[in-house]
Short mmCIF file of C-alpha atoms and ligand atoms in Angstrom, two decimals:
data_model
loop_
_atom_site.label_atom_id
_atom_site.label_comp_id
_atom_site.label_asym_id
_atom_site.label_seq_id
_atom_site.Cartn_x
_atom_site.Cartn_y
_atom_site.Cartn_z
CA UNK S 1 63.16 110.38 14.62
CA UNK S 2 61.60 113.99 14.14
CA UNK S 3 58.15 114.52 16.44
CA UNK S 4 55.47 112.67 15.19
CA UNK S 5 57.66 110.46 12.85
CA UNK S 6 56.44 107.08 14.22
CA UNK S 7 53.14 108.01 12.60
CA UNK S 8 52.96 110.05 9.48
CA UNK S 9 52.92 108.65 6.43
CA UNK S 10 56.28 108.29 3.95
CA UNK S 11 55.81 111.06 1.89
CA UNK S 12 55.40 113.43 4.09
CA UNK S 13 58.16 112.16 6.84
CA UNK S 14 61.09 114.56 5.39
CA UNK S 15 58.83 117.66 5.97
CA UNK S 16 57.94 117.52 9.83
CA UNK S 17 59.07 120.69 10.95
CA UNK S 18 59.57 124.28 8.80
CA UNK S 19 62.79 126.30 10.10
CA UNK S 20 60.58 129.12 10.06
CA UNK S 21 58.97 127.59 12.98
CA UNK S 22 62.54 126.42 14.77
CA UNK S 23 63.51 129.73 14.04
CA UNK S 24 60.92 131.83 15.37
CA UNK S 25 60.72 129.79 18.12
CA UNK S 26 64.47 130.40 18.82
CA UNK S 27 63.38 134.23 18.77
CA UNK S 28 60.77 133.71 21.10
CA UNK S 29 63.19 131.90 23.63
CA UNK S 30 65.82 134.11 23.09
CA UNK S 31 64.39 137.59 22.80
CA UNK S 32 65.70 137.61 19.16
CA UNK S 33 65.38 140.38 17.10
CA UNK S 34 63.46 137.87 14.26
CA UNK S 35 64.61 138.67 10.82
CA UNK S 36 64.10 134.87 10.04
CA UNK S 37 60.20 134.57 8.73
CA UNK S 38 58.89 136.85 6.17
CA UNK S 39 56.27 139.20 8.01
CA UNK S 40 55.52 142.89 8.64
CA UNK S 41 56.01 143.99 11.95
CA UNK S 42 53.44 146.84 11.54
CA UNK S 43 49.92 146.49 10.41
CA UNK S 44 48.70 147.47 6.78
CA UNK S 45 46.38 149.72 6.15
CA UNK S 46 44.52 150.98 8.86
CA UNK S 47 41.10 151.68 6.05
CA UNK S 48 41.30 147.91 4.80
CA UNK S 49 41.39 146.67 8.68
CA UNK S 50 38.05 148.86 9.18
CA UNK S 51 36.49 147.19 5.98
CA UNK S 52 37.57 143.83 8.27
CA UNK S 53 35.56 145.37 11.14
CA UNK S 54 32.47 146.67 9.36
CA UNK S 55 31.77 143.08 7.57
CA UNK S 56 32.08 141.19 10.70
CA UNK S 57 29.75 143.90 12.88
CA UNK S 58 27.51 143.81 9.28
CA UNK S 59 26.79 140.19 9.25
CA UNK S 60 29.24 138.63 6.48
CA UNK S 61 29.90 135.48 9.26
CA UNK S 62 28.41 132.71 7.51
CA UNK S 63 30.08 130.19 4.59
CA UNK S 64 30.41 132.66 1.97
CA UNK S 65 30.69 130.95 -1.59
CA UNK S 66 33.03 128.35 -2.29
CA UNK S 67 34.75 130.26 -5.19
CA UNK S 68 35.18 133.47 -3.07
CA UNK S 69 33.06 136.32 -2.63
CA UNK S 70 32.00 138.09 -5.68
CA UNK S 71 33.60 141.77 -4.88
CA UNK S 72 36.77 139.57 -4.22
CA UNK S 73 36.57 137.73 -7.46
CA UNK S 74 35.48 140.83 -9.51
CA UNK S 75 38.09 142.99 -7.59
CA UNK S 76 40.73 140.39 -8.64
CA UNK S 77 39.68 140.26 -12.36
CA UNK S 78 39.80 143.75 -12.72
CA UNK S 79 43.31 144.06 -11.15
CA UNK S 80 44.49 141.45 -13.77
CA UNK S 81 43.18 143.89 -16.45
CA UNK S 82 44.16 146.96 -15.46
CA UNK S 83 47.74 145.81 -14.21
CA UNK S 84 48.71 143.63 -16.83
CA UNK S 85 46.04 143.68 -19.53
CA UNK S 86 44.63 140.24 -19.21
CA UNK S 87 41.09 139.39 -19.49
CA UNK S 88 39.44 136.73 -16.70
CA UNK S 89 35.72 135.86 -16.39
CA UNK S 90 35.36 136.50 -12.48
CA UNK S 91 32.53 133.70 -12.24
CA UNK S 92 34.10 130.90 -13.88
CA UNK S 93 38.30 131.89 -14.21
CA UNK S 94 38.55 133.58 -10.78
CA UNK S 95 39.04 131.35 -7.51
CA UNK S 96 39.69 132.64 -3.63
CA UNK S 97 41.74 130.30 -1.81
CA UNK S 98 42.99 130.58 2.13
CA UNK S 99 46.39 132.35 0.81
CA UNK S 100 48.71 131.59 -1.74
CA UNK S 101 49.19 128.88 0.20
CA UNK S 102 46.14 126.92 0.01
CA UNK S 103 46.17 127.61 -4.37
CA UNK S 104 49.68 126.22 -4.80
CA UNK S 105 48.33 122.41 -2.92
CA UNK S 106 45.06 122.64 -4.57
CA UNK S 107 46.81 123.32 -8.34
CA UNK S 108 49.24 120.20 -7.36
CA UNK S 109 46.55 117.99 -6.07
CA UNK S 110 44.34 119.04 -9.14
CA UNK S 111 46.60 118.95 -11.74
CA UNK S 112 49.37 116.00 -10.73
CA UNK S 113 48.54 112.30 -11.20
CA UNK S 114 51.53 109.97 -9.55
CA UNK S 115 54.81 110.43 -10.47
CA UNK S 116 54.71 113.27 -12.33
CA UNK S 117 57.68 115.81 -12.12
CA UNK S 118 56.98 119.08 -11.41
CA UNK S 119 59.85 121.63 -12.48
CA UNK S 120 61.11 124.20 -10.15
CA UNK S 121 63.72 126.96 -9.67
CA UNK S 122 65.89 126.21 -6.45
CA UNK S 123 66.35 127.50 -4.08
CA UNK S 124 62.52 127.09 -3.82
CA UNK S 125 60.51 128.14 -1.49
CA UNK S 126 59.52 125.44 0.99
CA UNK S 127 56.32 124.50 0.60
CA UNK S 128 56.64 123.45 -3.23
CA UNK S 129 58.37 120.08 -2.49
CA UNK S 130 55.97 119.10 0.30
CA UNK S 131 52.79 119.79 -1.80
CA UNK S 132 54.51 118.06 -4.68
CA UNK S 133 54.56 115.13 -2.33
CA UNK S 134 51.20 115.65 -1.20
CA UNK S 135 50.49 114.82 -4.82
CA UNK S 136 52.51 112.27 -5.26
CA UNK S 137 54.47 114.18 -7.59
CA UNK S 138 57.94 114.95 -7.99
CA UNK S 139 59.81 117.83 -7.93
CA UNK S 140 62.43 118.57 -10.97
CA UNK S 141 65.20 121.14 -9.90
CA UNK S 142 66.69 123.45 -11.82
CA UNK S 143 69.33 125.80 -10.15
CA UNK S 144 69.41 129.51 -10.24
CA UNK S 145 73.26 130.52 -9.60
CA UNK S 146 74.49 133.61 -7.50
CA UNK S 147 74.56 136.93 -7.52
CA UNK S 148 72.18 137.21 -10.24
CA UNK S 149 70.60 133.92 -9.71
CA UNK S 150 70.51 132.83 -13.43
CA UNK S 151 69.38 129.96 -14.59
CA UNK S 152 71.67 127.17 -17.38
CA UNK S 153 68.96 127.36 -20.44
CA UNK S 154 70.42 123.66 -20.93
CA UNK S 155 69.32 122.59 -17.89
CA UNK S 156 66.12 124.05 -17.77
CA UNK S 157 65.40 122.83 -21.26
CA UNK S 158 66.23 119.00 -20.42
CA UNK S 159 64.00 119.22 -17.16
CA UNK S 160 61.16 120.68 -19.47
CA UNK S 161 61.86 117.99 -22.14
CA UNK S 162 61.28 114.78 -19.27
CA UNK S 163 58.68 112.44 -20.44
CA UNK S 164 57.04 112.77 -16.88
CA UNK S 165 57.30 116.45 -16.69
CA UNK S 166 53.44 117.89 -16.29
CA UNK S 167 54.05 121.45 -14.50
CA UNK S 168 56.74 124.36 -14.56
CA UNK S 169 55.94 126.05 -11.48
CA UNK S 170 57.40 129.75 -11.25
CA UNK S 171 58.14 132.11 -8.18
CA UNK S 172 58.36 135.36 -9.71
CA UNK S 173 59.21 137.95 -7.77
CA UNK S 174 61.22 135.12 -6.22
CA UNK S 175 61.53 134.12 -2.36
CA UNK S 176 64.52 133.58 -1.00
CA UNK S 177 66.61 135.29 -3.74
CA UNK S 178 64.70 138.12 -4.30
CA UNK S 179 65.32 137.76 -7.92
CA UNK S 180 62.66 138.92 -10.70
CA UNK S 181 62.77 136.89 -13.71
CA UNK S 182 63.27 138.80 -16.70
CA UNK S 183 61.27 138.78 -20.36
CA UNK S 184 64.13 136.84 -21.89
CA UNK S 185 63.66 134.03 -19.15
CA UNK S 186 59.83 134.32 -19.43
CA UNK S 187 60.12 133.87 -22.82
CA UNK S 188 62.17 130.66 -23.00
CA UNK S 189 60.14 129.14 -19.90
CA UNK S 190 57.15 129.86 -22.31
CA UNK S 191 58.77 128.56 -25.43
CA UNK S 192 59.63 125.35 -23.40
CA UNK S 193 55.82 125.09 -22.02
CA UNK S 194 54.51 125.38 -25.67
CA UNK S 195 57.35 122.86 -26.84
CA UNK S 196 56.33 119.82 -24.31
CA UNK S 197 52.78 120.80 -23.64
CA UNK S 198 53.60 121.57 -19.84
CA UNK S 199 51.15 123.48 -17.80
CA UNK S 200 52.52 126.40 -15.88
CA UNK S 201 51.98 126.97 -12.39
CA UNK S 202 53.21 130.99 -11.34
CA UNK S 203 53.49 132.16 -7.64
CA UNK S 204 53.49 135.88 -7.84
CA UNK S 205 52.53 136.95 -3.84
CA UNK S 206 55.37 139.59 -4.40
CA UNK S 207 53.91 140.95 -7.89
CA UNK S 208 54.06 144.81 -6.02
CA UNK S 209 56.72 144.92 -3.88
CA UNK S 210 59.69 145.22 -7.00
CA UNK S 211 61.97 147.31 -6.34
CA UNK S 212 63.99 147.11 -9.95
CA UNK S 213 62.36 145.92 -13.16
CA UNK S 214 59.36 144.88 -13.57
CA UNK S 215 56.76 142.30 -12.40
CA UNK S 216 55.72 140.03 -15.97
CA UNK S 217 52.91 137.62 -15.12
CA UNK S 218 54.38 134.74 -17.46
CA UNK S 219 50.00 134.71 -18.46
CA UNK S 220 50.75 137.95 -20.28
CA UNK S 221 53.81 136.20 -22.78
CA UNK S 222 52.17 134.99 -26.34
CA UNK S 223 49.99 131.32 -25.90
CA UNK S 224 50.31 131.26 -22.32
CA UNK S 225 47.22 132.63 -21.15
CA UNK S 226 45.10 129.21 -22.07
CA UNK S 227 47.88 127.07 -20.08
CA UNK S 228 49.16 129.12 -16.82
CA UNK S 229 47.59 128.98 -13.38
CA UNK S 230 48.45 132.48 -11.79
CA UNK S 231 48.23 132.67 -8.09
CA UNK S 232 48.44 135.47 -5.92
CA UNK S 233 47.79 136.99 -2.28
CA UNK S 234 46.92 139.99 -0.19
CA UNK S 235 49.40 138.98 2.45
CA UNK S 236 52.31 140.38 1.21
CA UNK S 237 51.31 143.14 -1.05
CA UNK S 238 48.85 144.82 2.03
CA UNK S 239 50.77 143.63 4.98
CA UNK S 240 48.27 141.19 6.01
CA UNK S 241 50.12 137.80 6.02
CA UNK S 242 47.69 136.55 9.03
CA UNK S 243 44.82 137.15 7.08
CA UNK S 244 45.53 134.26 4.18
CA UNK S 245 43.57 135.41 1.41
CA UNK S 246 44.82 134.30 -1.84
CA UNK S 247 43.32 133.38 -5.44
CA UNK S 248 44.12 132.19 -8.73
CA UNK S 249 43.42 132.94 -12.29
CA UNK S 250 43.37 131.21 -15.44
CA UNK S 251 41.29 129.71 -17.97
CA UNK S 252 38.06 128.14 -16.94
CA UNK S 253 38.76 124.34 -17.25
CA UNK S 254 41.64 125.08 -15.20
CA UNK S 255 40.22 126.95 -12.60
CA UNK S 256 37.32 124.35 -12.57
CA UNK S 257 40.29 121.43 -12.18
CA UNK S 258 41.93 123.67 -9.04
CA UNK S 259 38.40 124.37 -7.57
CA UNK S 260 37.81 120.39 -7.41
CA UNK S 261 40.80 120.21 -4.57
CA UNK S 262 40.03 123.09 -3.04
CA UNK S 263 37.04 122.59 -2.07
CA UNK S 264 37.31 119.96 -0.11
CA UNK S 265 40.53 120.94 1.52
CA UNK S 266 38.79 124.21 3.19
CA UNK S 267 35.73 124.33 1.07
CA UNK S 268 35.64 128.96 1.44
CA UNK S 269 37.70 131.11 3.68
CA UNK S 270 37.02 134.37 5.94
CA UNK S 271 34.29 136.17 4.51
CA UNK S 272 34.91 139.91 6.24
CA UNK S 273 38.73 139.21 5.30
CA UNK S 274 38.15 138.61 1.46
CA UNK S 275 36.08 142.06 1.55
CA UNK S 276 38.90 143.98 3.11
CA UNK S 277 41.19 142.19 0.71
CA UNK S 278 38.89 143.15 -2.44
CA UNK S 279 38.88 146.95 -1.57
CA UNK S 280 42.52 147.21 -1.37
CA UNK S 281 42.70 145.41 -4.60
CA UNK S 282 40.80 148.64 -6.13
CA UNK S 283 43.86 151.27 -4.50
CA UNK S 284 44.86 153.58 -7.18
CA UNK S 285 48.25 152.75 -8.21
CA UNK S 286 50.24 155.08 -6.93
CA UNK S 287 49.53 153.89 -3.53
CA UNK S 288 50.07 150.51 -4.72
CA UNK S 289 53.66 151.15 -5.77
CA UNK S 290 54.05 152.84 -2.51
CA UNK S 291 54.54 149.96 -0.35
CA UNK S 292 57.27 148.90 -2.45
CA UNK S 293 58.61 152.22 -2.37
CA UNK S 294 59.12 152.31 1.29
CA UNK S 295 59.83 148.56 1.66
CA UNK S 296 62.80 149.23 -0.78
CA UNK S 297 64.69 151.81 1.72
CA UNK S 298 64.19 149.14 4.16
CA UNK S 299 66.09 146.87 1.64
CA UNK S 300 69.03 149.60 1.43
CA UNK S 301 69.08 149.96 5.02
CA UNK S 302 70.04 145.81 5.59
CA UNK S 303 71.97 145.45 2.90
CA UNK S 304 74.06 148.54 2.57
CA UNK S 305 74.60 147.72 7.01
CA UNK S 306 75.39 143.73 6.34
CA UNK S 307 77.39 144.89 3.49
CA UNK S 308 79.87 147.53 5.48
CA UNK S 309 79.92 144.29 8.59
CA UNK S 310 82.01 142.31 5.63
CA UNK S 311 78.76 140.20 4.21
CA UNK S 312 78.78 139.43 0.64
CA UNK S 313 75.33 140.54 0.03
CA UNK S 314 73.43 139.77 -3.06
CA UNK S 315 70.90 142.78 -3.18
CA UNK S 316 67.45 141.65 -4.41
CA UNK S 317 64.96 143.37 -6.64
CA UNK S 318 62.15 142.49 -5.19
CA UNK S 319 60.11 140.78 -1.84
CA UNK S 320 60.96 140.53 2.06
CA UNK S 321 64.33 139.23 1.43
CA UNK S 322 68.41 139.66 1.01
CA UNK S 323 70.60 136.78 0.67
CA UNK S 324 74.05 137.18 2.00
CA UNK S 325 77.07 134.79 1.88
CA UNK S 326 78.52 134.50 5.39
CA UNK S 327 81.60 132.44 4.66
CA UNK S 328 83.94 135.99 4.94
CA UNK S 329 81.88 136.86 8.37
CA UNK S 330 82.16 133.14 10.17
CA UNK S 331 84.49 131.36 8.22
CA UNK S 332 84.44 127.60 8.31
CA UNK S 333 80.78 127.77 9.83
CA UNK S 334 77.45 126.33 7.52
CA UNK S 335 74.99 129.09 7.38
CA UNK S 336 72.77 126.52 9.54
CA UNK S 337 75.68 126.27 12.12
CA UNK S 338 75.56 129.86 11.77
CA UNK S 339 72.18 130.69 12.18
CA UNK S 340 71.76 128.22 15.28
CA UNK S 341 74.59 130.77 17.12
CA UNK S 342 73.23 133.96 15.97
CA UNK S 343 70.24 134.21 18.34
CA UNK S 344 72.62 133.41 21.82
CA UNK S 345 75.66 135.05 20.13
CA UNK S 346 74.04 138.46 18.82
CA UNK S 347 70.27 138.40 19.50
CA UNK S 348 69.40 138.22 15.89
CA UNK S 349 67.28 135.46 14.52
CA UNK S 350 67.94 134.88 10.05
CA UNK S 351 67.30 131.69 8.14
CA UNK S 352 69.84 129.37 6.07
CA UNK S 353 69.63 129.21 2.63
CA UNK S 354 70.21 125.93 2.61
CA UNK S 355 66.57 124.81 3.76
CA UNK S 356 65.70 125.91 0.54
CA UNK S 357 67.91 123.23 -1.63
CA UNK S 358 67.16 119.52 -2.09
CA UNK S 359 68.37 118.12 1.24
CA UNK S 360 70.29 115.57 -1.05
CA UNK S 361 73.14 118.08 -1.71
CA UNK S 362 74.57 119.25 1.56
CA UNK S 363 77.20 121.54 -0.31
CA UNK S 364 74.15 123.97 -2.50
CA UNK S 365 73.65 126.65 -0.43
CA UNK S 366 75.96 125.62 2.53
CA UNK S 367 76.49 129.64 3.22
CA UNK S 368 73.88 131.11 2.64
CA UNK S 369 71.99 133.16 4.84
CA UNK S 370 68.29 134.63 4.01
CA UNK S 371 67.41 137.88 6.22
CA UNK S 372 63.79 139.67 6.11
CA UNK S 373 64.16 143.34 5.70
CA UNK S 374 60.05 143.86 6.10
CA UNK S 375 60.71 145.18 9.66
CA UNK S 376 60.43 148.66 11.16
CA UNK S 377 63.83 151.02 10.56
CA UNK S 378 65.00 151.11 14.64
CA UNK S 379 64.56 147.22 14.46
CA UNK S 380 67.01 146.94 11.49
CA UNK S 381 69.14 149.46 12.85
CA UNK S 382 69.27 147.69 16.53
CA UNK S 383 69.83 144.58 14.51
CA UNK S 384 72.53 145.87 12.52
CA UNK S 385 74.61 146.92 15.73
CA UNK S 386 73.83 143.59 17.48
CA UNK S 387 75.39 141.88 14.17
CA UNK S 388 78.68 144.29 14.77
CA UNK S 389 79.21 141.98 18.05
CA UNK S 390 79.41 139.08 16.19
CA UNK S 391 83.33 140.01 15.09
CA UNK S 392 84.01 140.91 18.60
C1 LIG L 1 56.89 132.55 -2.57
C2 LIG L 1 55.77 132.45 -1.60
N1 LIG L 1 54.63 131.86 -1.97
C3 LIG L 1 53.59 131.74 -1.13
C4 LIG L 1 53.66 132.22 0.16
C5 LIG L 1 52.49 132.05 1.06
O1 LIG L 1 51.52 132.96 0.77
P1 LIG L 1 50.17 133.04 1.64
O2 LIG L 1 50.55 133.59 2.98
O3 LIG L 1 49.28 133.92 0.86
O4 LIG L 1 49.66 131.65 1.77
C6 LIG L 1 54.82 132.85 0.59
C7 LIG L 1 54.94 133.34 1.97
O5 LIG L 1 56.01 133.53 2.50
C8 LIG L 1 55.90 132.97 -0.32
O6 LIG L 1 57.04 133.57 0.06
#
């Protein structure tokens, strides 16, 4: 029985631990280089930290509103228009959460009665089934398939066309794969959503760092405005991931339904760090692209390395992350077998894939192996040679 088994309720008893947590841990122990967990190891911008700085010395330390501060909300709204062209009332379709995070519970709480299925790409990002069982909902796989990580249209369609189906929640850019869905698979998730009346949920934290194509907020496709809940963060995009300030956008009864949950989950979150958050918003574009820009060398640098050290790497077009099949590297070893070794064997700390695939099906994902890339050049370089030992 996992730590604190003998007392937490059912639903929540297969999600006690994250591996994120095991393996940074296993860094810390170690002295692992940690490409496991998705953050920066330098600090973003040094101008949005001094907004930080100025709001707390300037007196924003009390409970600011519970829908977010208005330069955050009106910073957000105007992002969504000039990025993408879509039009949201900051006072009533706007609504700050504590990250990304904190939106994707609150939409599943809000929107979920018992039972219902929520569909989902897998791998998914871990914290879609727990919330879904937070809600007492269910979640509905549907499998995206290597190296491009396509989707079967069948199998989509028939986990859309379930009686009990309420959401189709979308990761685009997508974590772990990397992959960015493309207008074609937009258009058929927003065909299907029309079809059977399903709500969709989108989790776009990665929306700037793309590296090929092009972000789509599934909001922007024809009808879908009116029935998509778009949530994003700063984390990611700004290189803030400790700071947690997310938000989502969509039509007001929505965003009324969301704010219901949320506010009693955390009622508001840091005032002086939705500020900072809200000015970076306003960056001109070219320095928005820019982080990707940089962050997709960094991508080259892993992958191109893992690649010539005999990984079959699937190179992604977007976020943190490469996926790489180890079974050529450490043959007859699981990626979790694998990635328990790595830390004593080469001082490198990575993630298997397979946390990210119904626990059900030992085989999906059984070599797989997720590596963050968001690190600074001499760290993937010294982790790079450290991985050449793993041969010898
Ligand atoms: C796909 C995805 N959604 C949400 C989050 C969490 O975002 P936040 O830190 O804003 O809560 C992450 C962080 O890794 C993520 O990868």
């Amino acid at each position: 029985m996992a730590a604190g088994e003998a007392y937490l309720a059912r639903r929540l008893r297969p999600y006690t631990t994250t591996i994120f947590a095991t393996m940074s841990e296993l860094a810390t122990v170690t002295g692992a280089l940690n490409l496991g967990q998705g953050f920066p190891d330098t600090d973003g911008p040094a101008e949005l930290r001094e907004v930080a700085v100025e709001a707390i010395r300037g007196g924003h330390n009390q409970y600011p509103p519970g829908n977010g501060v208005p330069e955050l909300r009106e910073a957000v709204a105007a992002h969504q228009r000039d990025w993408y062209g879509l039009g949201f009332d900051p006072e009533t379709e706007v609504l700050v959460t504590v990250g990304a995070t904190e939106a994707i519970a609150a939409t599943m709480l809000a929107l979920c009665e018992p039972g219902d299925e929520v569909v989902m790409f897998e791998p998914t990002y871990d914290s879609y089934a727990a919330c879904a069982a937070m809600a007492d909902a269910v979640p509905r796989l549907v499998r995206l398939h290597p190296p491009d990580w396509s989707f079967d249209p069948a199998e989509l369609a028939a986990a859309c066309a379930s009686p009990r189906a309420r959401l189709l929640l979308l990761n685009t850019p997508h974590n772990p794969t990397g992959k960015v869905f493309t207008a074609d698979e937009l258009g058929q998730a927003a065909a299907l959503c029309a079809d059977h009346d399903l709500l969709a949920v989108t989790d776009e934290v990665y929306e700037h760092l793309v590296f090929d194509g092009a972000h789509v907020p599934l909001a922007t496709l024809p009808g879908m405005r009116d029935r998509t809940v778009t949530i994003s963060s700063g984390g990611k995009t700004f290189s803030f991931t400790g700071w947690k300030v997310g938000w989502v956008c969509a039509a007001a009864p929505l965003v009324a339904a969301v704010r219901a949950a949320k506010q009693f989950l955390t009622y508001t979150s840091a005032a002086p760090l939705q500020l900072a958050i809200a000015r970076g918003l306003g960056f001109p574009r070219e320095r928005l692209d820019g982080f990707a820009v940089d962050l997709a060398a960094k991508r080259d640098l892993l992958c191109d390395g893992l690649s010539s050290l005999g990984y079959e790497v699937y190179r992604p077009a977007a976020t943190y992350f490469a996926t790489t099949d180890i079974a050529a590297v450490a043959p007859g070893l699981s990626a979790q077998e694998y990635c328990l070794a790595l830390p004593g064997r080469c001082g490198v700390v990575a993630v298997p894939s397979s946390v990210f695939y119904d626990p059900a099906d030992p085989v999906a994902g059984a070599t797989l192996v997720r590596w963050a890339f968001c690190k600074r050049d001499e760290v993937l370089h010294d982790a790079l040679t450290r991985l050449a030992s793993w041969a010898a």
